[in-house]
């Protein structure tokens, strides 16, 4: 077993070699390949946002059954991401990349060839296994290769990936489905995925230093039940079956929460011997904890809003799938265009000047969304979503950089895995909470004789009211985000 001093020495040596100017071209190429590949897998993830109604009709399945295309994907992501902290320590850059993109490509091919819902869900699960590895791999690689004074710029580039891809996804899906059958959602992605895999096979090299990290089988089993149970339970809240859905969802959620407590307790014990699957000493850093907490709140409200707005546009304003996707496009592109500039500003000025106005704008937009009714125009949504893109560009890039730069190098892989895990849990929580609030209020209004469309609009108003209130916590947290101490030395 390695001692702490040996681990620190190994990581320090790796960092010095990674920052050597002789390797600058190699490092840029590796990061570029990882960014392109991550863009592809995130693009695929958001294709389903507007495709579910189309797939319901094409496959002849209910909404609850079709929702498994999203639920199974999120569930797999939540189970695999916690294991990536261990994986990125034991395996080097090239084999991890090849594993992730091979799984994603195989899953994409299976989805394209699927003849029914079951095969399609299996393909999505295999896709998710590859997707879950890519973002932690990209984040950890950047933390190892990029000097701290330039990390904001590179985290800005990551923000481009995670903002433009989701923006293009719904619009691309709407366009494809308006001209082709649903398998083409995957046939269009497959050649891009295979090209990234082939290019990575030819050009990507090992750029990080691995170390021995024992795997604790009990921790793996606990993480599957804990993260899977929580995400599945929360996701099920939004698609509750009238007969047994609420009971089943609450049971699974409670089992997941109880197992999560056991998982955390076991990691605390194991990390004393450097054997933890997910090292929780990252939370010893105040900067990491505050940044992660603010990101969780932002993810909860953002993903919740991302679900509510298409429901509102298609079921209240009667817009088409393609129109819905196109309305989402400008906001994502704005976020992508601003992110690199925000990254450079972070390197120069630190996070507070960026995250405080970003959180304020985001909260203001959510409060404005509480005014949505049956007479609101699509332009109102378009402008609001553009402001959301602007605000999240100001928030996400500094939080990525500040959180991971606040922990020691030997914990980068664990920090990246925790970042991904919290994003999944927060997104599932936000979707479950806001959909449940919308459904409850809509049902209450309908029972009083309010027309269905007005009842739905009222439910959406209530959900946004809760989201806006929750966003105030992010505003408060923004004032406490600080530049990592190393900058002040």
Short mmCIF file of C-alpha atoms in Angstrom, two decimals:
data_model
loop_
_atom_site.label_atom_id
_atom_site.label_comp_id
_atom_site.label_asym_id
_atom_site.label_seq_id
_atom_site.Cartn_x
_atom_site.Cartn_y
_atom_site.Cartn_z
CA UNK A 1 0.00 0.00 0.00
CA UNK A 2 1.30 3.48 -0.88
CA UNK A 3 1.83 5.98 1.85
CA UNK A 4 0.47 9.51 1.60
CA UNK A 5 3.98 10.86 0.98
CA UNK A 6 4.56 8.41 -1.88
CA UNK A 7 1.24 9.31 -3.47
CA UNK A 8 1.94 13.03 -3.14
CA UNK A 9 5.42 12.58 -4.63
CA UNK A 10 4.05 10.60 -7.57
CA UNK A 11 1.34 13.16 -8.26
CA UNK A 12 3.81 16.06 -7.96
CA UNK A 13 6.20 14.42 -10.41
CA UNK A 14 3.32 13.79 -12.81
CA UNK A 15 2.21 17.40 -12.54
CA UNK A 16 5.73 18.71 -13.25
CA UNK A 17 6.06 16.47 -16.30
CA UNK A 18 2.59 17.40 -17.53
CA UNK A 19 3.38 21.10 -17.35
CA UNK A 20 6.72 20.72 -19.15
CA UNK A 21 6.58 22.95 -22.30
CA UNK A 22 7.97 20.03 -24.34
CA UNK A 23 4.67 18.21 -23.85
CA UNK A 24 2.37 21.20 -24.48
CA UNK A 25 1.37 20.15 -28.02
CA UNK A 26 0.74 16.56 -26.91
CA UNK A 27 -1.39 17.72 -23.97
CA UNK A 28 -3.49 20.06 -26.12
CA UNK A 29 -4.18 17.22 -28.57
CA UNK A 30 -5.26 14.84 -25.81
CA UNK A 31 -7.57 17.45 -24.25
CA UNK A 32 -9.04 18.31 -27.66
CA UNK A 33 -9.83 14.63 -28.41
CA UNK A 34 -11.46 14.23 -24.99
CA UNK A 35 -13.52 17.40 -25.45
CA UNK A 36 -14.82 16.36 -28.88
CA UNK A 37 -15.71 12.91 -27.58
CA UNK A 38 -17.44 14.35 -24.50
CA UNK A 39 -19.40 16.69 -26.78
CA UNK A 40 -20.67 13.68 -28.75
CA UNK A 41 -21.81 11.72 -25.70
CA UNK A 42 -23.56 14.72 -24.13
CA UNK A 43 -25.26 15.56 -27.44
CA UNK A 44 -26.63 12.02 -27.49
CA UNK A 45 -27.92 12.38 -23.91
CA UNK A 46 -30.12 15.36 -24.79
CA UNK A 47 -31.56 13.93 -28.02
CA UNK A 48 -34.24 12.18 -25.93
CA UNK A 49 -35.61 15.40 -24.37
CA UNK A 50 -38.04 16.09 -27.21
CA UNK A 51 -38.14 12.57 -28.73
CA UNK A 52 -40.18 10.73 -26.07
CA UNK A 53 -43.67 11.60 -27.49
CA UNK A 54 -42.54 10.53 -30.97
CA UNK A 55 -41.14 7.23 -29.66
CA UNK A 56 -44.35 6.55 -27.71
CA UNK A 57 -46.33 6.71 -30.94
CA UNK A 58 -43.77 4.85 -33.05
CA UNK A 59 -43.26 1.99 -30.60
CA UNK A 60 -46.84 1.89 -29.28
CA UNK A 61 -45.85 2.23 -25.62
CA UNK A 62 -47.12 4.28 -22.69
CA UNK A 63 -45.43 7.40 -21.33
CA UNK A 64 -44.27 5.48 -18.26
CA UNK A 65 -42.63 2.79 -20.41
CA UNK A 66 -41.01 5.28 -22.80
CA UNK A 67 -39.65 7.26 -19.86
CA UNK A 68 -37.35 4.31 -19.16
CA UNK A 69 -35.22 5.52 -22.07
CA UNK A 70 -34.30 8.49 -19.88
CA UNK A 71 -34.58 6.81 -16.47
CA UNK A 72 -32.36 3.85 -17.41
CA UNK A 73 -29.76 6.23 -18.82
CA UNK A 74 -29.70 8.37 -15.65
CA UNK A 75 -29.75 5.29 -13.46
CA UNK A 76 -26.72 3.78 -15.20
CA UNK A 77 -24.87 7.09 -15.08
CA UNK A 78 -25.50 7.41 -11.34
CA UNK A 79 -24.20 3.87 -10.72
CA UNK A 80 -21.09 4.07 -12.92
CA UNK A 81 -19.84 7.58 -12.09
CA UNK A 82 -18.91 6.83 -8.44
CA UNK A 83 -16.68 3.98 -9.66
CA UNK A 84 -14.74 6.28 -12.01
CA UNK A 85 -12.72 7.68 -9.09
CA UNK A 86 -11.18 4.22 -8.66
CA UNK A 87 -11.02 3.56 -12.40
CA UNK A 88 -9.06 6.73 -13.20
CA UNK A 89 -6.44 5.86 -10.60
CA UNK A 90 -5.87 2.28 -11.80
CA UNK A 91 -6.07 2.84 -15.58
CA UNK A 92 -4.32 5.37 -17.77
CA UNK A 93 -5.80 7.89 -20.18
CA UNK A 94 -5.72 5.83 -23.38
CA UNK A 95 -7.35 2.58 -22.14
CA UNK A 96 -10.04 4.49 -20.22
CA UNK A 97 -10.84 6.54 -23.33
CA UNK A 98 -10.97 3.46 -25.56
CA UNK A 99 -13.23 1.67 -23.08
CA UNK A 100 -15.62 4.61 -22.78
CA UNK A 101 -15.95 5.36 -26.50
CA UNK A 102 -16.17 1.66 -27.46
CA UNK A 103 -19.06 1.16 -25.02
CA UNK A 104 -20.76 4.30 -26.28
CA UNK A 105 -20.36 3.30 -29.94
CA UNK A 106 -21.64 -0.26 -29.33
CA UNK A 107 -24.64 1.13 -27.42
CA UNK A 108 -25.38 3.61 -30.21
CA UNK A 109 -25.32 0.83 -32.83
CA UNK A 110 -27.65 -1.29 -30.70
CA UNK A 111 -30.09 1.63 -30.39
CA UNK A 112 -30.04 2.23 -34.15
CA UNK A 113 -30.76 -1.46 -34.82
CA UNK A 114 -33.35 -1.87 -32.03
CA UNK A 115 -36.74 -3.16 -33.09
CA UNK A 116 -38.53 -2.52 -29.80
CA UNK A 117 -38.40 -0.66 -26.52
CA UNK A 118 -36.52 -3.37 -24.58
CA UNK A 119 -33.60 -3.48 -27.03
CA UNK A 120 -33.57 0.31 -27.17
CA UNK A 121 -33.33 0.57 -23.37
CA UNK A 122 -30.44 -1.94 -23.30
CA UNK A 123 -28.62 0.12 -25.93
CA UNK A 124 -29.16 3.28 -23.87
CA UNK A 125 -27.73 1.55 -20.79
CA UNK A 126 -24.56 0.60 -22.68
CA UNK A 127 -24.32 4.15 -24.04
CA UNK A 128 -24.60 5.50 -20.50
CA UNK A 129 -21.72 3.31 -19.29
CA UNK A 130 -19.44 5.08 -21.77
CA UNK A 131 -20.93 8.51 -21.15
CA UNK A 132 -20.45 8.23 -17.38
CA UNK A 133 -16.69 7.84 -17.77
CA UNK A 134 -16.02 10.64 -20.26
CA UNK A 135 -16.73 13.75 -18.16
CA UNK A 136 -14.68 12.63 -15.09
CA UNK A 137 -11.89 11.56 -17.47
CA UNK A 138 -11.89 14.98 -19.15
CA UNK A 139 -12.01 16.90 -15.87
CA UNK A 140 -9.27 14.83 -14.21
CA UNK A 141 -7.01 15.07 -17.28
CA UNK A 142 -7.32 18.86 -17.40
CA UNK A 143 -6.58 19.15 -13.69
CA UNK A 144 -3.42 17.07 -14.17
CA UNK A 145 -2.18 18.74 -17.36
CA UNK A 146 -3.14 22.40 -17.03
CA UNK A 147 -1.34 24.80 -14.66
CA UNK A 148 -3.62 26.33 -12.06
CA UNK A 149 -3.30 29.86 -13.46
CA UNK A 150 -4.85 28.68 -16.78
CA UNK A 151 -7.52 26.29 -15.52
CA UNK A 152 -10.34 28.82 -15.80
CA UNK A 153 -9.74 29.08 -19.55
CA UNK A 154 -9.86 25.29 -19.99
CA UNK A 155 -12.88 24.92 -17.71
CA UNK A 156 -14.52 27.52 -19.94
CA UNK A 157 -13.92 25.18 -22.86
CA UNK A 158 -15.56 22.37 -20.88
CA UNK A 159 -18.54 24.66 -20.32
CA UNK A 160 -18.78 25.07 -24.10
CA UNK A 161 -19.05 21.29 -24.39
CA UNK A 162 -21.70 20.90 -21.69
CA UNK A 163 -23.77 23.84 -22.92
CA UNK A 164 -23.67 23.76 -26.73
CA UNK A 165 -24.25 19.99 -26.93
CA UNK A 166 -27.47 20.10 -24.83
CA UNK A 167 -28.61 23.13 -26.83
CA UNK A 168 -28.09 21.44 -30.18
CA UNK A 169 -29.51 18.10 -29.02
CA UNK A 170 -33.23 18.98 -28.83
CA UNK A 171 -33.09 21.06 -32.01
CA UNK A 172 -31.25 18.31 -33.90
CA UNK A 173 -33.70 15.69 -32.63
CA UNK A 174 -36.65 17.81 -33.72
CA UNK A 175 -35.15 18.30 -37.17
CA UNK A 176 -34.27 14.61 -37.61
CA UNK A 177 -37.69 13.42 -36.46
CA UNK A 178 -39.42 15.85 -38.80
CA UNK A 179 -37.73 14.15 -41.77
CA UNK A 180 -36.73 10.62 -40.71
CA UNK A 181 -37.80 7.72 -38.47
CA UNK A 182 -36.50 7.56 -34.89
CA UNK A 183 -33.55 5.14 -35.57
CA UNK A 184 -31.89 7.99 -37.43
CA UNK A 185 -31.39 9.74 -34.09
CA UNK A 186 -28.66 7.15 -33.54
CA UNK A 187 -27.53 6.60 -37.14
CA UNK A 188 -26.51 10.28 -37.26
CA UNK A 189 -24.54 10.00 -34.00
CA UNK A 190 -22.81 6.68 -34.82
CA UNK A 191 -20.33 7.88 -37.50
CA UNK A 192 -19.32 10.82 -35.30
CA UNK A 193 -18.76 8.46 -32.38
CA UNK A 194 -16.75 6.00 -34.50
CA UNK A 195 -14.64 8.84 -35.93
CA UNK A 196 -13.81 10.06 -32.42
CA UNK A 197 -12.93 6.51 -31.39
CA UNK A 198 -10.69 5.99 -34.44
CA UNK A 199 -8.95 9.34 -34.04
CA UNK A 200 -8.41 8.68 -30.34
CA UNK A 201 -7.01 5.23 -31.11
CA UNK A 202 -4.48 6.77 -33.52
CA UNK A 203 -3.52 9.92 -31.63
CA UNK A 204 -4.35 9.81 -27.93
CA UNK A 205 -1.50 8.89 -25.57
CA UNK A 206 -1.15 8.18 -21.86
CA UNK A 207 -0.60 11.49 -20.08
CA UNK A 208 -1.30 10.72 -16.43
CA UNK A 209 0.43 8.57 -13.83
CA UNK A 210 -1.52 5.63 -12.43
CA UNK A 211 -1.17 4.29 -8.92
CA UNK A 212 -2.29 1.20 -7.07
CA UNK A 213 -5.85 1.63 -5.78
CA UNK A 214 -7.48 -1.48 -4.28
CA UNK A 215 -11.13 -2.03 -5.09
CA UNK A 216 -13.54 -2.63 -2.22
CA UNK A 217 -16.26 -4.91 -3.59
CA UNK A 218 -18.61 -4.07 -0.72
CA UNK A 219 -18.32 -0.36 -1.56
CA UNK A 220 -19.12 -1.04 -5.22
CA UNK A 221 -22.23 -3.01 -4.23
CA UNK A 222 -23.31 -0.31 -1.76
CA UNK A 223 -22.78 2.45 -4.35
CA UNK A 224 -24.96 0.63 -6.88
CA UNK A 225 -27.84 0.35 -4.40
CA UNK A 226 -27.31 3.83 -2.92
CA UNK A 227 -26.87 5.98 -6.02
CA UNK A 228 -29.12 3.78 -8.16
CA UNK A 229 -31.87 3.69 -5.53
CA UNK A 230 -31.85 7.44 -4.94
CA UNK A 231 -31.86 8.35 -8.64
CA UNK A 232 -34.46 5.73 -9.55
CA UNK A 233 -36.70 6.70 -6.64
CA UNK A 234 -36.49 10.39 -7.46
CA UNK A 235 -36.97 9.83 -11.20
CA UNK A 236 -40.03 7.64 -10.54
CA UNK A 237 -41.72 10.45 -8.60
CA UNK A 238 -42.35 12.27 -11.85
CA UNK A 239 -44.09 9.29 -13.49
CA UNK A 240 -46.22 7.95 -10.66
CA UNK A 241 -48.58 5.11 -11.43
CA UNK A 242 -51.98 5.60 -9.79
CA UNK A 243 -52.01 2.09 -8.27
CA UNK A 244 -48.59 1.40 -6.81
CA UNK A 245 -46.14 3.99 -8.15
CA UNK A 246 -45.93 6.22 -5.06
CA UNK A 247 -45.34 3.29 -2.71
CA UNK A 248 -42.73 1.71 -4.97
CA UNK A 249 -40.96 5.01 -5.58
CA UNK A 250 -40.80 5.92 -1.88
CA UNK A 251 -39.62 2.44 -0.91
CA UNK A 252 -36.80 2.48 -3.46
CA UNK A 253 -35.84 6.03 -2.45
CA UNK A 254 -35.72 5.18 1.26
CA UNK A 255 -33.64 2.06 0.58
CA UNK A 256 -31.28 4.20 -1.51
CA UNK A 257 -30.97 6.87 1.21
CA UNK A 258 -30.35 4.29 3.96
CA UNK A 259 -27.74 2.53 1.85
CA UNK A 260 -26.13 5.90 1.04
CA UNK A 261 -25.58 6.47 4.77
CA UNK A 262 -23.87 3.08 5.06
CA UNK A 263 -21.81 3.79 1.91
CA UNK A 264 -20.60 7.14 3.29
CA UNK A 265 -19.73 5.57 6.66
CA UNK A 266 -17.72 2.83 4.95
CA UNK A 267 -15.82 5.33 2.78
CA UNK A 268 -14.85 7.34 5.87
CA UNK A 269 -13.40 4.17 7.40
CA UNK A 270 -11.64 3.02 4.23
CA UNK A 271 -10.10 6.35 3.30
CA UNK A 272 -7.93 6.18 6.43
CA UNK A 273 -6.14 3.27 4.71
CA UNK A 274 -6.28 4.74 1.18
CA UNK A 275 -8.84 2.10 0.14
CA UNK A 276 -11.98 4.20 -0.38
CA UNK A 277 -13.93 3.78 -3.61
CA UNK A 278 -14.94 7.45 -3.38
CA UNK A 279 -12.63 9.46 -1.12
CA UNK A 280 -14.75 11.94 0.85
CA UNK A 281 -11.76 13.92 2.14
CA UNK A 282 -12.49 16.24 -0.77
CA UNK A 283 -15.15 17.75 1.52
CA UNK A 284 -12.41 18.81 3.95
CA UNK A 285 -11.89 21.66 1.51
CA UNK A 286 -14.30 24.50 2.24
CA UNK A 287 -13.91 25.78 -1.32
CA UNK A 288 -14.82 22.42 -2.85
CA UNK A 289 -17.81 21.96 -0.54
CA UNK A 290 -19.31 25.42 -1.14
CA UNK A 291 -18.75 25.26 -4.91
CA UNK A 292 -20.29 21.79 -5.09
CA UNK A 293 -23.26 22.86 -2.98
CA UNK A 294 -23.96 25.84 -5.21
CA UNK A 295 -23.60 23.69 -8.32
CA UNK A 296 -26.07 21.17 -6.89
CA UNK A 297 -28.69 23.89 -6.36
CA UNK A 298 -28.09 25.27 -9.87
CA UNK A 299 -28.39 21.76 -11.37
CA UNK A 300 -31.61 21.03 -9.47
CA UNK A 301 -33.35 24.17 -10.70
CA UNK A 302 -31.84 24.07 -14.21
CA UNK A 303 -32.78 20.46 -14.99
CA UNK A 304 -36.21 20.99 -13.44
CA UNK A 305 -36.77 24.02 -15.66
CA UNK A 306 -35.46 22.07 -18.66
CA UNK A 307 -38.29 19.57 -18.14
CA UNK A 308 -41.03 22.10 -17.36
CA UNK A 309 -40.43 24.40 -20.33
CA UNK A 310 -40.99 21.79 -23.10
CA UNK A 311 -44.16 20.63 -21.29
CA UNK A 312 -45.36 24.22 -21.19
CA UNK A 313 -44.44 24.99 -24.81
CA UNK A 314 -45.95 21.82 -26.29
CA UNK A 315 -49.00 21.30 -24.05
CA UNK A 316 -49.97 24.89 -23.24
CA UNK A 317 -48.68 26.91 -26.21
CA UNK A 318 -49.19 23.98 -28.67
CA UNK A 319 -45.72 24.38 -30.23
CA UNK A 320 -44.19 21.53 -32.23
CA UNK A 321 -41.20 19.43 -31.22
CA UNK A 322 -38.99 21.23 -33.74
CA UNK A 323 -40.14 24.67 -32.57
CA UNK A 324 -39.42 23.69 -28.97
CA UNK A 325 -35.90 22.55 -29.84
CA UNK A 326 -35.18 25.70 -31.84
CA UNK A 327 -36.28 27.93 -28.95
CA UNK A 328 -33.73 26.19 -26.73
CA UNK A 329 -30.93 26.63 -29.27
CA UNK A 330 -29.93 30.33 -28.80
CA UNK A 331 -29.59 30.06 -25.01
CA UNK A 332 -27.20 27.14 -25.27
CA UNK A 333 -25.17 28.82 -28.01
CA UNK A 334 -24.89 31.99 -25.93
CA UNK A 335 -23.60 29.96 -23.01
CA UNK A 336 -21.09 28.27 -25.29
CA UNK A 337 -19.87 31.56 -26.76
CA UNK A 338 -19.49 33.21 -23.36
CA UNK A 339 -17.85 30.31 -21.52
CA UNK A 340 -14.26 30.73 -22.86
CA UNK A 341 -14.37 34.46 -22.10
CA UNK A 342 -15.69 33.72 -18.61
CA UNK A 343 -12.85 31.24 -18.10
CA UNK A 344 -10.26 33.90 -18.90
CA UNK A 345 -12.00 36.37 -16.57
CA UNK A 346 -11.90 33.74 -13.82
CA UNK A 347 -8.14 33.33 -14.26
CA UNK A 348 -7.76 37.10 -13.98
CA UNK A 349 -10.28 38.10 -11.30
CA UNK A 350 -11.43 34.97 -9.47
CA UNK A 351 -14.97 33.58 -9.09
CA UNK A 352 -16.96 36.10 -6.99
CA UNK A 353 -17.33 38.79 -9.68
CA UNK A 354 -18.77 36.14 -11.99
CA UNK A 355 -20.88 33.78 -9.88
CA UNK A 356 -22.71 36.50 -7.92
CA UNK A 357 -24.21 38.29 -10.97
CA UNK A 358 -24.74 34.89 -12.64
CA UNK A 359 -26.73 33.58 -9.68
CA UNK A 360 -28.76 36.80 -9.48
CA UNK A 361 -29.68 36.69 -13.18
CA UNK A 362 -30.59 32.99 -12.97
CA UNK A 363 -32.82 33.56 -9.94
CA UNK A 364 -34.48 36.59 -11.59
CA UNK A 365 -35.37 34.53 -14.68
CA UNK A 366 -36.92 31.78 -12.56
CA UNK A 367 -39.03 34.37 -10.74
CA UNK A 368 -40.09 35.74 -14.14
CA UNK A 369 -41.14 32.22 -15.17
CA UNK A 370 -43.67 32.16 -12.32
CA UNK A 371 -45.73 34.56 -14.46
CA UNK A 372 -46.21 32.08 -17.33
CA UNK A 373 -49.86 31.53 -18.28
CA UNK A 374 -51.92 30.43 -21.27
CA UNK A 375 -51.42 33.80 -23.00
CA UNK A 376 -47.63 34.04 -22.69
CA UNK A 377 -45.78 34.18 -26.01
CA UNK A 378 -42.92 31.96 -27.14
CA UNK A 379 -40.71 35.06 -27.31
CA UNK A 380 -40.95 35.35 -23.53
CA UNK A 381 -39.53 31.81 -23.19
CA UNK A 382 -36.86 32.46 -25.81
CA UNK A 383 -35.59 35.59 -24.06
CA UNK A 384 -35.73 33.93 -20.65
CA UNK A 385 -33.78 30.90 -21.84
CA UNK A 386 -31.15 33.18 -23.42
CA UNK A 387 -30.72 34.85 -20.04
CA UNK A 388 -30.44 31.43 -18.40
CA UNK A 389 -27.64 30.57 -20.84
CA UNK A 390 -25.87 33.82 -19.96
CA UNK A 391 -26.21 33.26 -16.22
CA UNK A 392 -25.05 29.65 -16.29
CA UNK A 393 -21.97 30.63 -18.31
CA UNK A 394 -21.09 32.97 -15.45
CA UNK A 395 -21.73 30.27 -12.86
CA UNK A 396 -20.57 26.86 -14.14
CA UNK A 397 -17.09 27.69 -15.42
CA UNK A 398 -15.90 29.33 -12.16
CA UNK A 399 -17.49 26.57 -10.06
CA UNK A 400 -15.77 23.81 -12.05
CA UNK A 401 -12.40 25.53 -11.67
CA UNK A 402 -12.80 26.64 -8.04
CA UNK A 403 -14.10 23.28 -6.80
CA UNK A 404 -11.41 20.99 -8.24
CA UNK A 405 -8.57 23.49 -7.73
CA UNK A 406 -9.40 23.53 -4.02
CA UNK A 407 -8.36 19.89 -3.44
CA UNK A 408 -4.92 18.22 -3.56
CA UNK A 409 -3.84 16.49 -6.82
CA UNK A 410 -4.16 12.96 -5.42
CA UNK A 411 -7.90 13.61 -4.96
CA UNK A 412 -8.62 14.98 -8.46
CA UNK A 413 -10.12 11.71 -9.72
CA UNK A 414 -12.34 11.44 -6.63
CA UNK A 415 -13.34 15.11 -6.91
CA UNK A 416 -14.29 14.66 -10.58
CA UNK A 417 -16.34 11.56 -9.72
CA UNK A 418 -18.11 13.37 -6.88
CA UNK A 419 -18.81 16.30 -9.18
CA UNK A 420 -20.47 13.99 -11.70
CA UNK A 421 -22.37 12.06 -9.02
CA UNK A 422 -23.75 15.20 -7.41
CA UNK A 423 -24.81 16.53 -10.81
CA UNK A 424 -26.80 13.35 -11.48
CA UNK A 425 -28.40 13.31 -8.02
CA UNK A 426 -29.20 17.01 -8.12
CA UNK A 427 -30.66 16.80 -11.63
CA UNK A 428 -32.86 13.84 -10.68
CA UNK A 429 -33.97 15.62 -7.50
CA UNK A 430 -34.86 18.81 -9.35
CA UNK A 431 -36.84 16.99 -12.03
CA UNK A 432 -38.71 14.85 -9.47
CA UNK A 433 -39.50 17.79 -7.20
CA UNK A 434 -40.73 20.20 -9.87
CA UNK A 435 -42.69 17.59 -11.84
CA UNK A 436 -44.36 16.38 -8.64
CA UNK A 437 -45.26 19.96 -7.66
CA UNK A 438 -46.60 20.67 -11.16
CA UNK A 439 -48.67 17.46 -11.20
CA UNK A 440 -50.09 17.97 -7.70
CA UNK A 441 -51.15 21.56 -8.30
CA UNK A 442 -52.55 20.76 -11.77
CA UNK A 443 -54.64 17.94 -10.29
CA UNK A 444 -55.88 20.20 -7.49
CA UNK A 445 -56.95 22.91 -9.94
CA UNK A 446 -58.61 20.39 -12.26
CA UNK A 447 -60.64 19.03 -9.35
CA UNK A 448 -62.11 22.51 -8.82
CA UNK A 449 -63.36 22.70 -12.41
CA UNK A 450 -60.50 24.68 -13.93
CA UNK A 451 -59.97 23.80 -17.63
CA UNK A 452 -57.14 21.34 -18.21
CA UNK A 453 -54.85 23.77 -20.05
CA UNK A 454 -55.27 26.42 -17.34
CA UNK A 455 -54.70 23.82 -14.63
CA UNK A 456 -51.45 22.74 -16.28
CA UNK A 457 -50.29 26.35 -16.57
CA UNK A 458 -51.11 26.85 -12.89
CA UNK A 459 -49.13 23.76 -11.95
CA UNK A 460 -46.14 25.01 -13.93
CA UNK A 461 -46.37 28.40 -12.18
CA UNK A 462 -46.27 26.68 -8.79
CA UNK A 463 -43.27 24.54 -9.76
CA UNK A 464 -41.35 27.59 -10.94
CA UNK A 465 -42.24 29.40 -7.70
CA UNK A 466 -40.50 26.65 -5.73
CA UNK A 467 -37.54 26.63 -8.15
CA UNK A 468 -37.16 30.40 -7.84
CA UNK A 469 -37.27 30.19 -4.04
CA UNK A 470 -34.65 27.45 -4.07
CA UNK A 471 -32.42 29.53 -6.34
CA UNK A 472 -32.08 32.12 -3.59
CA UNK A 473 -29.86 29.61 -1.75
CA UNK A 474 -27.51 29.65 -4.74
CA UNK A 475 -27.42 33.46 -4.59
CA UNK A 476 -26.36 33.30 -0.93
CA UNK A 477 -23.75 30.59 -1.63
CA UNK A 478 -22.28 32.66 -4.49
CA UNK A 479 -20.92 35.24 -2.02
CA UNK A 480 -18.87 32.53 -0.29
CA UNK A 481 -17.16 31.02 -3.36
CA UNK A 482 -13.46 31.86 -3.16
CA UNK A 483 -10.39 31.57 -5.33
CA UNK A 484 -8.33 28.53 -4.20
CA UNK A 485 -5.70 29.45 -1.62
CA UNK A 486 -2.80 28.56 -3.93
CA UNK A 487 -3.55 31.70 -5.97
CA UNK A 488 -3.06 33.89 -2.94
CA UNK A 489 0.39 32.61 -2.06
#
